[in-house]
Structures are given as C-alpha cells and as structure tokens.
Phi, psi and omega in degrees: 000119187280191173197145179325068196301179152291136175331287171302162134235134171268077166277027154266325178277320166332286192314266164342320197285309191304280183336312165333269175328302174299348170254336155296352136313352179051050176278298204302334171297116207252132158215153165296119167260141166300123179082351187250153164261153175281129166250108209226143186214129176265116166282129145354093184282145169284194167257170193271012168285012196271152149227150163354128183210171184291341168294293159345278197311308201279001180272305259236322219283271199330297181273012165278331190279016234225288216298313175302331191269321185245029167280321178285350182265024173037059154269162149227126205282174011142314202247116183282059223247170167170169253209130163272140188271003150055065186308293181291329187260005180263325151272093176214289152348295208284301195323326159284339149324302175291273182343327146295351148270012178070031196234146173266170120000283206288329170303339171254011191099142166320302190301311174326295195326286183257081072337314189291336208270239160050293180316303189299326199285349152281350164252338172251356185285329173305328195289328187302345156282344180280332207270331168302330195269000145301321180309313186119000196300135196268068182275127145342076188292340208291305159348305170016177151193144166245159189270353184267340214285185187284337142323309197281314136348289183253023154273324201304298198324330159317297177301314198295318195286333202294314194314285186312324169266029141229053169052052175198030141239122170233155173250103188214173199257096162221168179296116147257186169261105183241126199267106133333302164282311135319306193063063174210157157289119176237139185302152168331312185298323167297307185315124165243126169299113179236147191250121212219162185263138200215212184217163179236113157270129150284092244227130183267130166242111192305149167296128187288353159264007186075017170240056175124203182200186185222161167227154173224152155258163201204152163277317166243079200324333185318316176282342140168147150282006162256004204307175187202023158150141178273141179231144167228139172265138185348304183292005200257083184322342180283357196206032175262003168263354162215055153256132191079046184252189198209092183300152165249124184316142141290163182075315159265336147082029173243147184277142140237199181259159156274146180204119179279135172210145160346298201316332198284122191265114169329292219288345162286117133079223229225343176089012174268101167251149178280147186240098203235071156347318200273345230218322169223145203297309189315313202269354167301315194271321170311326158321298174299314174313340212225354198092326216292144171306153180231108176219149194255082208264352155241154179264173200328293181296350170091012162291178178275168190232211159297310211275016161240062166058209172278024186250359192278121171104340189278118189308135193315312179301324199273321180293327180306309178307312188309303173290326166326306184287321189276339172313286179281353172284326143341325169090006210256337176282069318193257179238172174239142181236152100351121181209116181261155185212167170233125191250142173313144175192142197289103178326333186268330202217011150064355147235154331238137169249159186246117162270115193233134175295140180205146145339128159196141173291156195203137159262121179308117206251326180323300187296273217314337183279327186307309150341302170298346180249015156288303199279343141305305189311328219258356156086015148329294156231141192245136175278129169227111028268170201292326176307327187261031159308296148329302172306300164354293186271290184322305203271310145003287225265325163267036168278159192256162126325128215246126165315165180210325206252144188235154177237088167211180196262321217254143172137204192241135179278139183285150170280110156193130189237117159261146181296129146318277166003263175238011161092040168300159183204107163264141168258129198174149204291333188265219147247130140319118171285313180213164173311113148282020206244298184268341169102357173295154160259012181281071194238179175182135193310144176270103184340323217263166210256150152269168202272110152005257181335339157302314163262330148334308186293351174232056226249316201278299184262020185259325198256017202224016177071015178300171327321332171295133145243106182285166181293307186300332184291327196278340197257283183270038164222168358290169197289171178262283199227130178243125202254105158199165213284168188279345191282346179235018201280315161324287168329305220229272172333319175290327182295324167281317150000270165297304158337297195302312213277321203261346168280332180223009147080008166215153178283147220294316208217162197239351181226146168249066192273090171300144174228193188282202154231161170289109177246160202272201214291333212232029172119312199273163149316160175267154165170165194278303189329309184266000175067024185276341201302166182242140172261121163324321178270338154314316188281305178283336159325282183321290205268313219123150176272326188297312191323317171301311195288002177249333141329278174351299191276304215279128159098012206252102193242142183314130161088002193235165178270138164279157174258140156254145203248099193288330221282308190307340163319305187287306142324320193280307188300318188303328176244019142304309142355291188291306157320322226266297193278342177295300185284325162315326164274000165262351171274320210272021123280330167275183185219181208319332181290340204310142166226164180247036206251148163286152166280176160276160169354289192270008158261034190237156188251181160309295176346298181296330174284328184284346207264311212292314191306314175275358151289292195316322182292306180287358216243255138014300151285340174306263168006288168277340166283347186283305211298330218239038141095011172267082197277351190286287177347274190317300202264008157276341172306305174321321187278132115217307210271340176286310173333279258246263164327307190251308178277355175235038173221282212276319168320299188319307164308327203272321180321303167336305204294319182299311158302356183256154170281026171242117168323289208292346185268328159316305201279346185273335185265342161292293175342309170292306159293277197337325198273321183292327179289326186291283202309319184276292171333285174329261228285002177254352193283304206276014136281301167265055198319309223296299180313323146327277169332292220279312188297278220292345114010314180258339171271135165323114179222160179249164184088172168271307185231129160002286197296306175286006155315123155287139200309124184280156200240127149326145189223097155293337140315326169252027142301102164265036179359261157321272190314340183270350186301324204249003147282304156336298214291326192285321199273326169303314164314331216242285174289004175275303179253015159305286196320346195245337172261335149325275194323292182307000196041050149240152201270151206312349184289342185267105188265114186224200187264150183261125114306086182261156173210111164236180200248350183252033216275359173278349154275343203274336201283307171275344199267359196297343146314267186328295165298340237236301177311305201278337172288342210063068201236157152258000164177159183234143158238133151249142214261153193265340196192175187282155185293193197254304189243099195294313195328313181298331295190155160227156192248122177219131192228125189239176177308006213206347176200179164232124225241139181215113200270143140291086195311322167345292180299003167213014184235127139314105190295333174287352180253325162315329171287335213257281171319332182294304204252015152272333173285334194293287161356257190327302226282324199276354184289316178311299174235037153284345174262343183291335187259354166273320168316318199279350196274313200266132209285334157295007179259302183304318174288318210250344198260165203288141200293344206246320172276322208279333185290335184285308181344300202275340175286292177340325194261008176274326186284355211259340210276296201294302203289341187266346178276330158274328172290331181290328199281320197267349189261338161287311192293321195271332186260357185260010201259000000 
C-alpha cells in the first residue's frame, strides 16, 4: 500500500524519526546466520576527547556505506564501533579543568586523579557517539567497546607479559623522543619533522696538550655540557695522530677523548662530531663502542639540570643564548652559518622534541615485522590504493624499536613491579604481591602508562573478546576491511598488522582502504589556526545528513584528498529534492493495486525496455565498482541514471501513458516506475540511507526496511539490446532539436512540423509519440528521400536520421536575422581582444602558464561560437 509523501522533505524532521526506527528494528545488529558469510569492519575509535570533525564524517561516510551494501548483499554484516581513551590528550583536558580550580594532578593524587578522568569520560565519552549517530552510522552500538574497558584491559595485559616472556618487551636506557612540554615519551611515529630555519655554530676545542685544537659544528651548543668525547673517522689522515688524545670541553673547562669510529663522515663539517651520548641516538650508540660517560644535562621539562653549571635552572632556549654568548666572548666561537634544518616536534602540542636518554619499555621490533611484511608482499593483506604498500614496506622493513611506556597516569599501567630488595622486575598477569625472583613484598609498580597505540594496535581482535575465544571472535574475525586516512598507517595499521599476525597467527584484515584527508575549499588543511574548519553538524543541521555523505562520497577516489565545497552540500540537497518530487509523482499516481512487481515481458513497451535494460547494466556496474572499493565511481553512476534517466526521460516517456485511457497500458508504466524506483533506491542507500528509507516506506515494498532489502542482482532477462539501441536513436532525434531551438530561443510552446529521414524507419515510426511530445513537433512525417526544396528548412543530423524543421514555422525570420547577427557582431569583437592579449608576447611570457592556457581555451570556444552563428545566419538569409 503506497503513501503520500509531503510536498518538502524535511530531513530534520526525517532523520531522527528513521534512525529511531532502524535501531528499534535491531538492523544494526550482526548475528551468525545459517548459510550466511561474516562481513566485518573495525571502526577507527575515535578519541573520547572528540567532537565530530569532517575527518570523522568521511571515515564513517565511507565505511558505513561499504557495511550496507553488503548487509543488503546478505552478509552478516558488521560494524564494530568504540571509542579510544586517547592517553595524552584526555589527560590534558582533565589537567585543564583542574587548573581552573586551582589544582595540579598531584594535589589529588593518582588514585583522584584518575576518578576525576573516569568521571569526564561518563560525561563527555559519550557524545562523540551521538554525533556518529547523526551521520546515519549503522553500527552494532549494543557491541561498543572502549580501549580501557575491561575486556579490552586484559587483552593489553595479556599481549604486554606474552611479549615480555618471549624476550621482545624490555626495559632499557636508551635515546628516546621526548616533549618537554607534554612530559613525556614519544615513538618515532608521534614525531613529525619539520623544516625550520637555525644556525650551524663553530665551535673551537682546544687540545688538552697545547698542541692545537680541533672544531666542530653543532645545531644545538646547549647540549654541549654534556658533551663526553669527540669522534674522527679511523680513515681520516688529518687527525689520526690525535686519536686517544684529549680535548678541552669549553665552558666546562673538562678533558674528554677523541675516539676514531665510522660514524664521523671525512666529507661533513670539518670531519670532527662533538659526542653528547645523553642527547643524541648516532652519539649514543658510539658512546657504547667506545665507552664514553653518558650525562644528561636536561631535565624532564627540558631545563638545565645540576651537571650544566651556572647554566642550572635555564630553559634549554635561554641556556642556548647563554651559552653562545659565553662562547664567543671566550674566543671559542669560530664562525655562525644560517642552517635550516629538520626538526622533530611533537605530534600533539607541536613543540620542538628533545632526545634525550631515559629508562623507558620498548618492543623488539625486528621479530614482530617479519611477518607483517610478509603477509603485505605476498597480498594477504592488500592496499588500496596499491601505492601505500610501499609506504608500509619502507617503514616495516626500517622500524626502530617502538617507545611503549608514557609518563602519564590515565591509560593501562604497565604490569610490571621492582623489588627494592634486589632490583627484580616481576612482570605479571595478575597484580604482584611479591618479588618473585627473592619473595620481599617491598616491590612498587612501575608509575608509567603504556603508550595509546598499544592497545589501539589490538583493536581488530580485542573488541571481538580475545584472549577468549569467543563465538565472536571464531565468526567474525579476521575483519574484511579496514578504511582509514594515509595519516596512520604508522601509528596505527601497521602496529595492527604484526599484532594480529603474531597473537592470533592471522593478519587483522584482508583490505586496507586508504582515503585522503578533507581539506577546504583552496586546499589548505582544516585546522583551528587558519580557522577553516567546516563543523559537520552544521552541514547537517543546514543541508541534511544524506547531502554531506554524498559531498563526501561523489568524486572521491581512494588515497587521494578532497576539497570541500559547501556549494556542493547544496547541489547535493538539490538532488535529493529533485529524487524527492520524483517519487511524489509516481505516488499521486498510483492506486490501491499498485505493485513493485514487473509486467511480462510482452506488455513492456520500448520505453520500458529501455529504461529496465539500462537499470540491469547500472545494477551491474554499481555492483563492481562497491567490490572493488570505487565508491566515487559507483554513486555518480546512481545520480546520472536517477537524474538523467529516470526523472528526466523515463517519467517524462511515460506520461502520455499515464494520462491515457486505456488502463492496462497505466499500469505497465506504473509498474515499471514503481520497480525501477525501488531497485535505484536499494542501489542509492548505503549513500543515502536517510531519503531512501523514508521514499521506499511510501511505495509498494516487501519487507519492513530499506537498509535489510536485498541488494539488486543482475537479470539477464532484461537485456534489451535492440530496444535500448533503438530508443538511444529516438532520443538522440529529441535532444538534437531540442538543442537547435535552444540556440534559436525558441520556446517549447511554439510547435512546428517535423521531418524525418532515416535508413530506420521503422524506429522512428514507433518513436514517433514520442517525438512529436518531447520535440514540440505538431505532427511528424517520414520521409523515403530529402524534401525537394531545403532552403526554407534547418537540418539537425544525428546517426541515424536527418531531422528537418521549417524555420518559418518557428521563427520571425527578420528579428532572428537581426538577433543572429548582433550576437555574430559581439562574439567576433571577444575574440578579437582575446586573440590580440594572446598576440602580445608580454602577456604570453610573463602571466602564469594556467592564466594563458584559460586565455586560449576562451578563444577557442569564442572561434566554435562564432562558427555556429555564422552557420545559423546563412541559414536564416536562404530563407
């Protein structure tokens, strides 16, 4: 039984109402079916510090429409969604918060402390779920998962002792990357490099026997006080006569050694490096070769410590002046060079990292990659696009050992307790009671944090109840595809990866679908700084949730970044609209019998045929562009053929019928609409679930919901070959001389005679209905040979005919002559200036190769236009 829609769609009022419906219906809910395959997709958890952001929207865009397409393709399906505690920026949050109270941490304690995290995150974790559920996201919400929550707890805890009791979790003093300001440690992977402008100081150090001195240069003189010995390389003949010789620190006024090693490059600088063990990883490891003292001269916050003198207390920048300046008053400063460089800085607060040695836990990274890099080469798991395979296998094949331990409080505590006693470090599934190794109970936890990305890294099989095996775990995993920006493959994918492979002996996922990131209209990045961002919830408030998601989707090909386009937002609503009025005008036709059943065969007209053949084709190309992830692809066909096809063709063909009195020829073109709209709807929902739902609700339909419909399948039975060929021809005749009374401004009310002539005259024959309405025609004749006398007459010729009009009959020929030729007049004045700009060689040499190129495309279109005028102006003087 069909229904009305409302004049408008309201998708303020729609949205809620649907979503509602769709969670009370249990849709979103994945259970194992008999005879059914699993489809499994791990949502990104965001952080629970988030709000909605255009990142958000296009990840959740994407992979919601992926879990629809194959939920209606009768999987069971899927989407897995839950929330990261996001260690450092969630406590950050809360640490401001207490600072408007006039509180540290530390004033409250651990335990407080995080009671205080615990709270915000039942008042604020939540929202970021609310705001995926405007977006329309179709998640297993009852599913959820947090990275803290307790499941999720004791696979880290699990994964951390397994590591450790096979040697590839350690505790050791090696150069991490560390944020002053954060106070913290950070993987290689927190780090972003930037390239920023600095000085190379030359710095002279005398020989501790007076017989000369040496120089080196350095980027940060700060560091050093802590220097502990000068490196030359073995090979180098200018300074192999004073290795295991002795220098004097300047400033400190201390001997160290010279000590020859590889690392010192002849051909850099003076072939002389200062060696700060404490300061940097290349002088660290020379440092072990060689012995060399190790000291560390900043502290945590990046001050100076005790062991830099009267330099004790100074912020690392302020001790830097200091020392420069002491330098040279001194005589020890040799030259200053301009040096731009690239320096490390802290993915969250973005400023300058310091490496500095510190105790921190590390994963052996060497064992755990060989697998992962297996099971990319060997096309386990695959990227798409293929190209960030490479990014991958480059950072895999060159990982470092990965920092793990943060020294902040909110997050999972490393299990691990040392012994007072005898400096034992139990590691363990439970909490310690006592030393295992001597049995004191005088042990105490190790204070520090595991690193965010750690439990992120077990994501795919943590939320799915590993270390249990669980039903869920035995069904859906491993996951099918996991869709997130090229901005993580580090961070995050790749860490899952080697997780998945080395805990549960398969790799997480079998597709990797990268997409770009959203950048605004001109390009740039989104950021608070430049004040670009677009709010998501804005869009939808405004446009609609389908609209954003087709913004989203339409033009959007894997791996590369989009610009957004409010105008498109817009565009986007326009054709929903347009979908909208489309379908109202096929409900206010039908009647109480209406079905969404096809006639036979032999009750379909050309029309019917042509429309159904190129649904079956689009069904079919749809199809294969969702499997192989062209999801841009896919949903610019759907709007083309709804647009295009269906509301400005085949409605349009059907009216006669629908307006005529013989019923049976009504009901085969309602039918025919009714089945092709239910069929473009099914192939338009996982972009627009919302507008879909609410239409295919009002039409005759089987089932409760849209989103649980099956996915339509090619029919071979509607191949219509011929007939759509020979509608094409019909249609082509129709858009020939529409487009020719265009030019001419005349309006569809003015109706003259028609002439055909073709080698086909039996489509023309049938199409002729057709043509006679949609052409303006007042009557068609065909014709066996050319009329006899042409002059009067304009000709528009498509493959298949020649179409022959009387202009008289549609034109004043003398204000058309008239009109013809002030526009021929304007057009040649246009490029006559266009081609004198293009003439002058200071224009062509000096303006941007992109302004000159626009130049010439203008005058080529000013060239076509005056060549049609020119045409039409000829035509109009034989009259």
């Amino acid at each position: 039984m069909a229904r009305e829609l409302p004049k408008v769609y309201e998708p303020q009022q729609v949205e809620n109402r649907i979503y509602e419906m769709w969670e009370k219906g249990g849709y979103f809910r994945a259970k194992k079916t008999e005879g059914r395959k699993p489809f499994t997709i791990v949502m990104p958890p965001p952080n629970v510090t988030g709000q909605l952001h255009m990142g958000h929207a296009m990840d959740a865009t994407l992979q919601d429409t992926l879990i629809r397409f194959k939920r209606m393709q009768g999987f069971d399906a899927l989407w897995l969604p839950g929330v990261d505690h996001a260690g450092i920026a969630t406590q950050i949050k809360v640490e401001e918060e207490l600072r408007k109270e006039g509180l540290t941490r530390y004033d409250l304690g651990r335990e407080k402390f995080l009671e205080r995290v615990w709270d915000w995150k039942h008042t604020y974790g939540n929202r970021i779920v609310e705001q995926q559920k405007k977006l329309g996201s179709s998640c297993d919400w009852d599913r959820a998962r947090f990275t803290m929550d307790e499941g999720c707890s004791n696979a880290v805890r699990e994964v951390f002792v397994s590591l450790y009791e096979k040697g590839l979790i350690y505790k050791g003093s090696r150069i991490i990357n560390w944020c002053p300001h954060c106070v913290t440690a950070l993987s290689d992977a927190e780090v972003e490099y930037v390239d920023k402008p600095g000085h190379l100081w030359h710095i002279r150090y005398p020989m501790a026997d007076g017989s000369g001195e040496v120089v080196i240069a350095t980027t940060r003189p700060e560091t050093m006080l802590g220097d502990t010995g000068v490196c030359v390389n073995p090979n180098d003949a200018r300074y192999q006569h004073i290795v295991g010789k002795k220098v004097i620190l300047p400033l400190v006024n201390k001997e160290i050694p010279i000590v020859a090693d590889d690392y010192a490059e002849m051909e850099f600088g003076t072939g002389c490096v200062k060696m700060t063990p404490a300061h940097d990883p290349n002088d660290f490891e020379v440092g072990l070769r060689h012995n060399l003292e190790v000291i560390r001269v900043l502290n945590d916050n990046g001050i100076v410590n005790e062991f830099g003198g009267k330099y004790e207390g100074m912020d690392r920048y302020e001790a830097r002046k200091a020392i420069v300046a002491d330098l040279e008053a001194q005589g020890y400063l040799v030259t200053v060079e301009d040096h731009a460089h690239n320096v490390g800085t802290c993915y969250r607060c973005h400023n300058d990292v310091e490496p500095i040695i510190s105790a921190q836990w590390f994963v052996k990274m060497k064992p755990l990659a060989e697998e992962a890099i297996r099971v990319v080469k060997e096309g386990q798991t695959k990227f798409v696009p293929e190209r960030f395979s490479k990014t991958y296998l480059n950072w895999m094949e060159n990982v470092r050992d990965w920092c793990i331990s943060r020294q902040l409080w909110w997050g999972h505590q490393i299990p691990a307790w040392t012994c007072a006693q005898c400096g034992h470090i139990t590691v363990s599934r439970q909490d310690a009671c006592k030393c295992e190794k001597c049995g004191s109970t005088n042990i105490e936890r190790d204070p520090d944090v595991l690193d965010t990305w750690f439990s992120s890294a077990l994501w795919p099989f943590e939320t799915l109840g590993w270390p249990e095996k669980t039903e869920d775990l035995e069904y859906f995993y491993p996951t099918d595809v996991l869709v997130t920006g090229y901005d993580i493959i580090f961070f995050w994918v790749a860490r899952m990866i080697f997780s998945g492979c080395e805990h549960t002996g398969k790799t997480p996922f079998h597709t990797v679908l990268i997409h770009g990131l959203v950048r605004d209209d001109k390009g740039r990045k989104m950021s608070k700084s430049l004040g670009n961002g677009i709010d998501p919830l804005e869009m939808i408030e405004k446009f609609g949730c389908d609209a954003l998601r087709m913004n989203m989707v339409m033009g959007n090909s894997p791996g590369n970044d989009m610009r957004f386009y409010v105008e498109r937002c817009e565009a986007m609503r326009n054709f929903a609209n347009k979908l909208w009025n489309a379908s109202r005008y096929v409900l206010m036709n039908l009647g109480e019998d209406a079905t969404n059943k096809l006639p036979v065969a032999e009750n379909l007209t050309i029309a019917d045929k042509w429309v159904l053949s190129k649904l079956n084709a689009l069904i079919a190309d749809v199809t294969e562009n969702l499997e192989k992830y062209e999801l841009g692809v896919a949903v610019q066909k759907v709007y083309d053929f709804l647009w295009d096809t269906y509301c400005d063709w085949y409605i349009e063909l059907t009216k006669a019928r629908l307006y005529s009195e013989d019923p049976a020829q009504k009901q085969t073109a309602l039918a025919v609409l009714v089945y092709v709209l239910d069929q473009t709807l099914r192939l338009l929902h996982p972009f627009m679930p919302f507008i879909t739902e609410e239409i295919w609700q009002s039409i005759p339909h089987d089932g409760e919901a849209l989103m649980a419909a099956p996915w339509p399948v090619f029919d071979q039975k509607l191949v219509f070959q011929t007939e759509e060929s020979q509608m094409e021809s019909v249609m082509n005749a129709i858009r020939a001389i529409r487009n020719r009374r265009a030019d001419m401004n005349v309006p569809p009310s003015k109706k003259a005679a028609l002439f055909v002539l073709s080698s086909k005259p039996q489509i023309f024959a049938e199409g002729e209905g057709f043509i006679q309405r949609l052409a303006y025609a007042d009557r068609v004749t065909l014709l066996d040979s050319e009329p006899e006398n042409i002059d009067g007459m304009i000709c528009c010729t498509t493959a298949d005919a020649k179409l022959y009009i009387p202009m008289g009959q549609l034109v004043d020929v003398a204000k058309e002559l008239d009109r013809v030729s002030k526009e021929l007049e304007k057009a040649r004045k246009n490029l006559a200036a266009l081609e004198g700009k293009l003439s002058n060689e200071n224009f062509v040499s000096r303006a941007p190769e992109a302004v000159v190129n626009a130049e010439r495309e203008k005058a080529a279109k000013a060239r076509d236009l005056i060549a049609q005028l020119e045409e039409s102006e000829a035509a109009l003087k034989r009259l």
